[in-house]
Amino acid sequence: MRKVYEDDTVYFISYAKLPNSIAAAKLLDVVGVGLVINKKTGIIEDISCTLITEEAKLFLKDIMVGYNLHENGLDKLIDIIQNRFHGLSQKAICVAVKAAVERYEAWLKETSI
């Protein structure tokens, strides 16, 4: 079933290199993390991730969907990921999330001028 997003949502994706020691690195050189963000509220409405296991994708979705970037900021989101997700790809996930959110924040500043 196709999910339909409201007009107030935007999508930002970023990538980070995976460590060579994990299985996903054999198939993918990088991990991609995409965020669907409501630009009015700052709430992450959905995420996508290129990790191999469905459980890891769902877990990351569970801990990030509903997070309010405008109220709580990027650092707290990275702390949540670091405290709850202990896969070997944790650092790459954090780098990709940080880059996607920073691109979103830069876009917000550009579009609100």
Rosetta silent file (secondary structure, phi, psi, omega in degrees, C-alpha in Angstrom):
SEQUENCE: MRKVYEDDTVYFISYAKLPNSIAAAKLLDVVGVGLVINKKTGIIEDISCTLITEEAKLFLKDIMVGYNLHENGLDKLIDIIQNRFHGLSQKAICVAVKAAVERYEAWLKETSI
SCORE:     score description
SCORE:     0.000 S_00000001
   1 L     0.000  131.701 -179.282    0.000    0.000    0.000 S_00000001
   2 L   -80.616  131.886  177.870    1.346    3.412   -1.007 S_00000001
   3 L   -88.312  137.390  179.619    1.614    6.002    1.741 S_00000001
   4 L  -108.053  128.727 -179.395    0.391    9.505    0.903 S_00000001
   5 L  -103.498  147.127  179.426    2.135   12.455    2.515 S_00000001
   6 L   -70.348  163.234 -179.194    0.589   15.860    3.171 S_00000001
   7 L   -64.293  -21.498 -179.189    1.746   18.978    1.304 S_00000001
   8 L   -82.493    2.113 -179.466    3.564   20.229    4.417 S_00000001
   9 E   -97.163  148.094  176.039    6.039   17.342    4.308 S_00000001
  10 E  -131.121  156.159 -177.449    9.503   17.397    2.763 S_00000001
  11 E  -121.396  126.878  175.998   11.977   14.572    2.172 S_00000001
  12 E  -127.987  135.160  179.531   15.692   14.761    2.846 S_00000001
  13 E  -130.621  146.897  176.540   18.108   11.880    2.434 S_00000001
  14 E  -144.536  162.744 -174.901   21.789   11.530    3.178 S_00000001
  15 E  -128.365  153.806  175.720   24.365    8.774    3.011 S_00000001
  16 E  -146.187  148.590 -178.194   27.325    7.618    5.082 S_00000001
  17 E   -69.340  134.469  177.339   29.974    4.965    4.559 S_00000001
  18 L   -85.085  150.211  174.203   29.367    1.656    6.306 S_00000001
  19 L   -66.603  142.687 -178.397   32.144   -0.117    8.227 S_00000001
  20 L   -64.236  -17.802 -173.866   33.680   -2.937    6.171 S_00000001
  21 L   -81.102   -5.064 -177.485   33.119   -5.411    9.013 S_00000001
  22 L  -105.634  155.768 -176.183   29.333   -5.638    8.664 S_00000001
  23 H   -59.362  -39.533 -178.063   27.292   -7.746    6.261 S_00000001
  24 H   -60.241  -30.022 -179.023   25.540   -4.767    4.682 S_00000001
  25 H   -67.360  -22.965  177.895   28.913   -3.407    3.535 S_00000001
  26 H   -69.137  -31.578 -179.513   29.312   -6.486    1.320 S_00000001
  27 H   -98.853  -37.997 -177.198   26.207   -5.431   -0.630 S_00000001
  28 L  -125.558  138.998  178.067   26.154   -1.684   -0.065 S_00000001
  29 L   -83.194  -25.103 -176.296   29.078    0.649    0.415 S_00000001
  30 E  -132.806  162.047  171.260   26.935    3.246    2.158 S_00000001
  31 E  -109.560  137.788  175.564   23.810    3.488    4.259 S_00000001
  32 E  -110.115  137.664  175.109   21.122    5.937    3.272 S_00000001
  33 E  -126.714  121.422  178.474   18.711    7.479    5.746 S_00000001
  34 E  -111.280  139.430 -178.835   15.748    9.445    4.447 S_00000001
  35 E  -121.621  128.878  171.319   13.520   11.590    6.626 S_00000001
  36 E   -98.068  114.642 -173.209    9.980   12.748    5.872 S_00000001
  37 E  -120.278  134.576  173.050    9.618   15.903    7.933 S_00000001
  38 E   -78.643  114.065 -173.911    6.605   18.123    8.443 S_00000001
  39 L   -68.084  -22.129  178.399    8.100   21.546    7.697 S_00000001
  40 L   -81.189  -40.099 -175.310    5.512   23.385    9.822 S_00000001
  41 L   -99.424  -24.192 -175.754    5.813   21.262   12.963 S_00000001
  42 L    82.903    5.494 -177.752    9.321   19.792   12.631 S_00000001
  43 E   -82.656  132.731  174.119    7.986   16.311   13.361 S_00000001
  44 E   -75.578  115.947 -176.469    9.616   13.377   11.588 S_00000001
  45 E   -92.927  -24.458  179.049    6.625   11.615   10.029 S_00000001
  46 E  -162.804  159.960  174.564    8.453    8.723    8.388 S_00000001
  47 E  -138.643  158.183  169.282   11.942    7.416    7.677 S_00000001
  48 E  -130.899  152.515 -177.163   13.591    5.107    5.220 S_00000001
  49 E  -149.506  140.733 -176.759   16.866    3.303    5.678 S_00000001
  50 L   -92.323   15.917  176.160   18.926    1.092    3.383 S_00000001
  51 L   -62.685  158.279 -175.181   20.043   -1.367    6.063 S_00000001
  52 L   -75.703  -47.095 -173.608   19.605   -5.037    5.205 S_00000001
  53 L   -80.542  136.587  179.230   17.562   -6.336    8.133 S_00000001
  54 H   -64.342  -37.059 -179.165   13.925   -5.397    8.376 S_00000001
  55 H   -61.108  -42.493  178.977   14.125   -5.411   12.178 S_00000001
  56 H   -64.368  -43.028  178.821   16.838   -2.713   12.176 S_00000001
  57 H   -60.724  -46.205 -178.558   14.820   -0.575    9.744 S_00000001
  58 H   -66.843  -38.775  179.675   11.666   -0.917   11.841 S_00000001
  59 H   -63.776  -45.697  177.842   13.503   -0.226   15.094 S_00000001
  60 H   -61.881  -39.243  177.650   15.034    2.969   13.718 S_00000001
  61 H   -61.855  -45.220 -179.236   11.637    3.998   12.411 S_00000001
  62 H   -60.234  -38.064 -176.520   10.082    3.385   15.839 S_00000001
  63 H   -85.802  -15.504 -178.480   12.621    5.558   17.648 S_00000001
  64 H  -105.175  -33.453 -178.654   12.643    8.421   15.113 S_00000001
  65 L   -66.427  131.017 -177.791    9.054    8.791   13.864 S_00000001
  66 L    98.128  -12.043  179.419    7.244   11.370   15.993 S_00000001
  67 L   -70.176  135.611 -178.187   10.444   13.133   17.037 S_00000001
  68 E  -102.013  105.967 -179.636   10.117   16.922   16.885 S_00000001
  69 H   -67.429  -35.889 -178.026   13.244   18.512   15.417 S_00000001
  70 H   -66.653  -39.074 -177.319   12.008   22.066   15.944 S_00000001
  71 H   -86.822  -36.219 -171.097   11.408   21.574   19.670 S_00000001
  72 H  -108.301  -16.559  176.040   14.111   19.052   20.580 S_00000001
  73 H    77.322  169.827 -177.357   16.920   19.624   18.077 S_00000001
  74 H   -71.355  -42.848 -174.914   19.366   17.337   16.326 S_00000001
  75 H   -57.830  -41.316  179.919   21.691   16.551   19.247 S_00000001
  76 H   -66.222  -37.646  177.501   18.950   14.913   21.311 S_00000001
  77 H   -63.633  -43.342  178.048   17.917   12.758   18.322 S_00000001
  78 H   -62.676  -40.857  176.862   21.521   11.600   17.861 S_00000001
  79 H   -59.553  -42.635  179.496   21.687   10.817   21.608 S_00000001
  80 H   -61.413  -46.703  179.916   18.518    8.708   21.317 S_00000001
  81 H   -61.490  -45.770 -178.899   19.946    6.752   18.387 S_00000001
  82 H   -65.393  -32.531 -179.639   23.272    6.218   20.182 S_00000001
  83 H   -80.935  -25.296 -172.950   21.546    5.088   23.383 S_00000001
  84 H  -111.586  -28.772 -177.230   19.045    2.743   21.750 S_00000001
  85 L  -106.472  112.695 -174.688   20.518    1.443   18.474 S_00000001
  86 L  -115.362   30.922  173.130   23.650   -0.636   18.998 S_00000001
  87 L   -73.142  160.301  179.287   24.182   -2.103   15.549 S_00000001
  88 L   -64.956  -15.859  178.846   27.641   -1.909   14.027 S_00000001
  89 L   -89.974    8.426 -175.379   26.222    0.655   11.603 S_00000001
  90 H   -53.620  -47.606 -177.487   25.336    3.061   14.440 S_00000001
  91 H   -62.648  -44.151  179.690   28.009    5.633   13.595 S_00000001
  92 H   -63.802  -40.251  177.684   27.095    5.637    9.893 S_00000001
  93 H   -60.449  -46.768 -179.304   23.394    5.978   10.745 S_00000001
  94 H   -62.485  -41.480  178.843   24.150    8.962   13.001 S_00000001
  95 H   -62.584  -44.405 -179.152   26.321   10.607   10.320 S_00000001
  96 H   -66.587  -42.968  178.467   23.573   10.163    7.697 S_00000001
  97 H   -62.418  -46.125 -179.522   20.810   11.431   10.031 S_00000001
  98 H   -59.353  -45.084 -179.395   22.918   14.427   11.022 S_00000001
  99 H   -65.281  -40.096  179.495   23.638   15.313    7.383 S_00000001
 100 H   -65.132  -44.024 -179.598   19.967   14.949    6.381 S_00000001
 101 H   -67.515  -39.791  177.915   18.781   17.142    9.269 S_00000001
 102 H   -63.742  -38.522  175.630   21.459   19.758    8.584 S_00000001
 103 H   -64.180  -41.207  177.063   20.357   19.895    4.926 S_00000001
 104 H   -60.971  -47.096 -178.306   16.746   20.281    6.114 S_00000001
 105 H   -63.942  -39.500  176.900   17.685   23.094    8.500 S_00000001
 106 H   -64.775  -41.821  177.887   19.655   24.917    5.788 S_00000001
 107 H   -62.143  -42.454  178.616   16.710   24.535    3.400 S_00000001
 108 H   -58.404  -45.394 -179.837   14.335   25.925    6.039 S_00000001
 109 H   -63.182  -41.387 -179.392   16.514   29.023    6.455 S_00000001
 110 H   -65.616  -39.522 -175.317   16.735   29.507    2.683 S_00000001
 111 H   -83.238  -14.232 -178.670   13.006   29.168    2.131 S_00000001
 112 L   -96.407    1.452 -179.057   11.972   31.398    5.033 S_00000001
 113 L   -75.692    0.000    0.000   13.960   34.430    3.855 S_00000001
